[in-house]
C-alpha positions as a printed Julia matrix, in Angstrom:
318×3 Matrix{Float64}:
 101.38   89.2   102.33
 105.09   89.4   101.68
 107.78   91.96  101.08
 108.68   95.39  102.37
 109.29   98.53  100.39
 112.7   100.01   99.76
 112.71  103.53  101.3
 112.68  106.44   98.92
 111.3   104.62   95.88
 107.93  104.15   94.24
 104.94  102.32   95.68
 101.95  101.42   93.52
  98.82   99.32   93.9
  96.39   97.71   91.51
  95.48   94.56   89.61
  97.95   92.51   87.61
  96.48   89.76   85.44
  97.57   86.81   83.43
  97.96   87.75   79.76
  97.33   85.52   76.75
  98.68   86.73   73.41
  98.47   84.82   70.1
 101.82   84.34   68.46
 100.18   84.96   65.07
  98.2    87.81   63.52
  94.63   87.09   62.47
  91.23   85.95   63.82
  91.55   84.37   67.26
  89.62   81.23   66.28
  92.29   80.45   63.69
  95.3    81.0    65.96
  97.1    77.84   67.01
  99.43   79.12   69.75
  99.01   81.52   72.68
 101.83   82.98   74.75
 101.29   83.31   78.51
 102.55   86.34   80.43
 101.37   89.01   82.86
 100.08   92.55   82.47
  98.83   95.39   84.62
  99.31   99.13   84.32
 100.71   99.63   87.8
 103.06   96.65   87.71
 104.24   97.75   84.24
 105.28  101.06   85.78
 106.98   99.31   88.7
 109.02   97.14   86.32
 109.95  100.19   84.28
 111.24  101.97   87.4
 113.31   98.97   88.46
 114.93   98.61   85.04
 115.98  102.25   85.3
 117.47  101.65   88.74
 114.78  103.03   91.06
 113.25  101.02   93.93
 109.65   99.93   93.3
 106.98   98.11   95.3
 103.72   96.66   93.97
 100.7    95.97   96.21
  97.83   93.81   94.98
  95.65   90.73   95.32
  96.18   87.55   93.32
  94.41   84.22   93.35
  95.78   81.11   94.98
  96.3    79.73   91.5
  99.06   79.32   88.95
  98.34   82.69   87.35
  98.81   84.28   90.77
 102.07   82.38   91.15
 103.15   83.67   87.74
 102.39   87.3    88.65
 104.44   87.09   91.84
 107.31   85.23   90.15
 107.59   87.61   87.19
 107.53   90.73   89.34
 110.12   89.34   91.72
 112.27   88.32   88.77
 112.27   91.99   87.75
 113.39   92.88   91.29
 110.08   94.56   92.18
 109.21   94.26   95.86
 105.92   92.35   95.95
 103.2    92.75   98.59
 100.77   90.09   97.32
  97.62   89.21   99.24
  96.29   85.79   98.25
  92.57   85.72   97.56
  90.06   82.89   97.16
  88.91   84.37   93.84
  90.89   83.61   90.67
  93.53   85.88   89.19
  92.12   87.98   86.37
  92.93   87.32   82.73
  93.6    89.58   79.77
  93.42   88.46   76.14
  95.23   90.54   73.54
  94.77   89.76   69.85
  96.04   91.32   66.63
  93.41   91.11   63.9
  95.79   92.88   61.52
  99.23   94.45   61.89
  97.49   97.76   62.64
  94.58   96.61   64.85
  95.08   95.33   68.41
  92.1    94.22   70.5
  92.21   93.77   74.28
  89.57   91.84   76.23
  89.41   91.48   80.01
  88.11   88.59   82.11
  88.36   90.25   85.51
  84.82   90.42   86.96
  84.93   89.2    90.6
  88.66   88.53   90.23
  91.14   88.52   93.09
  92.4    91.95   92.04
  88.91   93.42   92.24
  88.85   92.5    95.96
  91.64   94.93   96.85
  90.52   96.83   99.97
  91.78   99.49  102.41
  93.06   96.84  104.82
  95.59   95.81  102.13
  97.21   99.25  102.23
  99.97   99.34  104.85
 100.62  102.83  106.17
 104.34  102.27  106.78
 104.82  101.07  103.21
 103.23  104.21  101.8
 104.96  106.57  104.24
 108.4   105.18  103.4
 107.99  105.88   99.66
 109.1   108.94   97.73
 106.29  108.54   95.19
 102.9   106.82   95.38
 101.61  105.99   91.89
  97.94  105.19   91.27
  95.79  104.91   88.16
  92.19  105.45   87.19
  91.87  101.72   86.52
  91.86  100.57   90.13
  88.97  102.78   91.37
  86.89  101.46   88.46
  87.17   97.87   89.75
  84.71   98.38   92.61
  84.09  100.09   95.93
  86.89   98.22   97.73
  89.65   99.09   95.25
  88.4   102.69   95.06
  88.54  102.97   98.86
  92.03  101.42   98.87
  93.26  104.06   96.43
  91.71  106.87   98.47
  93.34  105.55  101.65
  96.75  105.25  100.0
  96.5   108.79   98.59
  95.49  110.29  101.93
  98.33  108.5   103.75
 100.79  109.76  101.14
  99.53  113.34  101.3
  99.72  113.39  105.09
 103.28  112.04  104.97
 104.5   114.45  102.27
 104.88  111.65   99.71
 104.49  112.75   96.08
 101.25  111.41   94.59
 101.35  110.42   90.92
  98.16  109.69   88.96
  97.71  108.26   85.47
  94.05  108.77   84.51
  94.06  105.58   82.4
  90.33  105.67   81.64
  88.85  102.28   80.7
  85.36  102.62   79.19
  84.69   98.91   79.7
  84.98   99.32   83.47
  82.82  102.38   84.19
  80.73  105.01   82.46
  81.93  108.47   81.54
  79.99  110.34   84.22
  81.23  108.17   87.09
  84.78  108.23   85.79
  84.76  112.0    85.32
  83.67  112.69   88.89
  86.05  110.2    90.5
  89.06  111.14   88.4
  88.55  114.85   88.98
  88.73  114.31   92.74
  91.91  112.24   92.37
  93.5   114.92   90.18
  92.88  117.49   92.93
  94.77  115.27   95.39
  97.72  114.52   93.12
 101.08  116.21   92.56
 101.82  114.66   89.16
  99.11  113.79   86.62
  99.43  111.91   83.32
  96.63  111.72   80.76
  95.84  111.23   77.12
  93.94  114.04   75.44
  90.58  112.24   75.56
  91.19  111.33   79.22
  92.03  114.92   80.18
  88.83  116.05   78.45
  86.86  113.93   80.94
  88.1   116.17   83.73
  88.72  119.65   82.25
  87.89  121.71   79.19
  90.53  122.75   76.7
  90.78  123.51   73.0
  94.42  122.42   72.62
  96.66  119.85   74.33
  98.61  122.63   76.08
  95.34  124.16   77.24
  94.2   120.82   78.63
  97.49  120.37   80.48
  97.27  123.88   81.92
  93.71  123.31   83.12
  94.68  120.01   84.74
  97.46  121.83   86.58
  94.99  124.46   87.78
  93.14  121.77   89.72
  96.16  121.33   91.98
  98.95  119.2    90.47
 102.29  120.95   90.01
 103.05  118.65   87.09
 100.51  117.82   84.36
 101.68  115.77   81.39
  99.61  114.96   78.29
 100.73  111.8    76.5
 100.12  112.09   72.74
 101.69  108.92   71.36
 103.46  109.53   68.02
 102.82  113.26   68.49
 105.0   113.33   71.6
 103.76  115.1    74.7
 103.06  118.49   76.2
 103.28  119.43   79.86
 102.85  122.17   82.39
 105.41  121.76   85.16
 105.66  124.3    87.96
 103.55  126.64   85.79
 105.98  126.46   82.85
 104.99  124.9    79.47
 107.03  122.08   77.93
 106.88  120.05   74.74
 108.67  116.84   73.79
 108.77  115.12   70.42
 108.28  111.38   70.15
 111.05  109.15   68.83
 110.44  107.52   65.45
 110.42  103.74   65.73
 108.71  100.79   64.06
 105.8    99.93   66.33
 105.21   96.23   66.95
 102.81   96.38   69.9
 101.34   99.7    71.12
  99.89   98.37   74.38
 101.91   99.45   77.41
 103.48  102.53   75.81
 101.72  104.89   78.2
 102.9   102.94   81.24
 106.45  102.96   79.89
 106.25  106.73   79.41
 105.12  107.18   83.02
 107.91  104.92   84.27
 110.55  106.96   82.45
 109.23  110.24   83.79
 108.93  109.06   87.38
 112.37  107.42   87.35
 113.92  110.75   86.43
 111.74  112.58   88.96
 113.09  110.26   91.66
 116.61  110.9    90.37
 116.13  114.65   90.74
 116.38  115.39   87.02
 114.96  118.61   85.5
 111.62  118.58   83.6
 113.11  118.47   80.11
 115.19  115.42   80.99
 112.2   113.69   82.58
 110.19  114.18   79.4
 113.03  113.07   77.13
 113.49  109.84   79.07
 109.72  109.29   79.1
 109.65  109.61   75.31
 112.48  107.1    75.02
 110.92  104.51   77.35
 107.58  104.84   75.59
 109.25  104.29   72.24
 111.16  101.25   73.49
 107.95   99.66   74.75
 106.22   99.6    71.35
 109.15   97.95   69.57
 108.68   94.6    71.33
 105.57   92.37   71.78
 104.17   92.49   75.31
 103.11   95.15   77.78
 106.46   95.55   79.58
 109.03   93.22   78.04
 110.58   95.95   75.88
 111.18   98.39   78.73
 114.79   99.61   78.62
 117.55   99.59   81.2
 119.33  102.85   81.84
 122.4   102.01   79.76
 120.11  101.37   76.75
 118.31  104.71   76.7
 120.44  106.21   73.95
 120.13  103.26   71.57
 117.11  104.64   69.72
 118.87  107.91   68.96
 122.14  106.35   67.77
 123.06  107.65   64.31
 125.29  104.7    63.44
 124.42  100.99   63.48
 124.87   99.68   66.99
 126.43   96.28   67.6
 126.72   95.33   71.26
């Protein structure tokens, strides 16, 4: 274990994997070159926060292998504080392929991985208590009993310490069934202050005939801030009982994976900066748009001085 959190920032926990991505579009068996990187919803958010100037700490397990070394190195290179527990199991692997320009397929090789061995003992109380925001996702509880217990412990520590709890539902059907996910996510929503979800994810937890209705019903479970991510359709939110809507920015999408994490990072960075709801949502829309313009889960995340580039009316030469 290494690292210590910067007070007042974000702390998150979960699995970060090695990522293999073909450099060409088409059937995987005909691809000649793969690019190696890393990916993980929680670490994507941590990187996004750091690029926008907010402190961020990532907690997780990695294998004592070169993929584990890569995860730690890449996160530290992005100035994320890393609390990495080395495990005897291998680091998980993610394979992302593009069958056509419009179809992206993601496959996971994470059963019995180091990240799936995350447990409550890995969650340091002082690290959580010193944060301003604890961010968790619905992915980690789906990895097994240990990761689920680790998330519950982190959330309870944060709630007792007055730390804002942020939750991205991030439902992964390959990891658990709908019934189990619905019950577990509903309990996490009740214990969260800020909740992010896609429309289909929100429908696992609450009823609602419209996106605004879904957001309002999520907020009724307890969170003061409920945000529905709608991709190219923008987002809707209920924040402190008031409705909000934000349009998406029009960009040419290169890789859609990671857009939701980028959106969350933009919103939470502005929340930490004390910005009003409309500004949080506007930045979230910008960071989400930036993410899809570049291959990779997090590589396209913007720095703060770049946020206005996508709305520039004249050609920008820097």
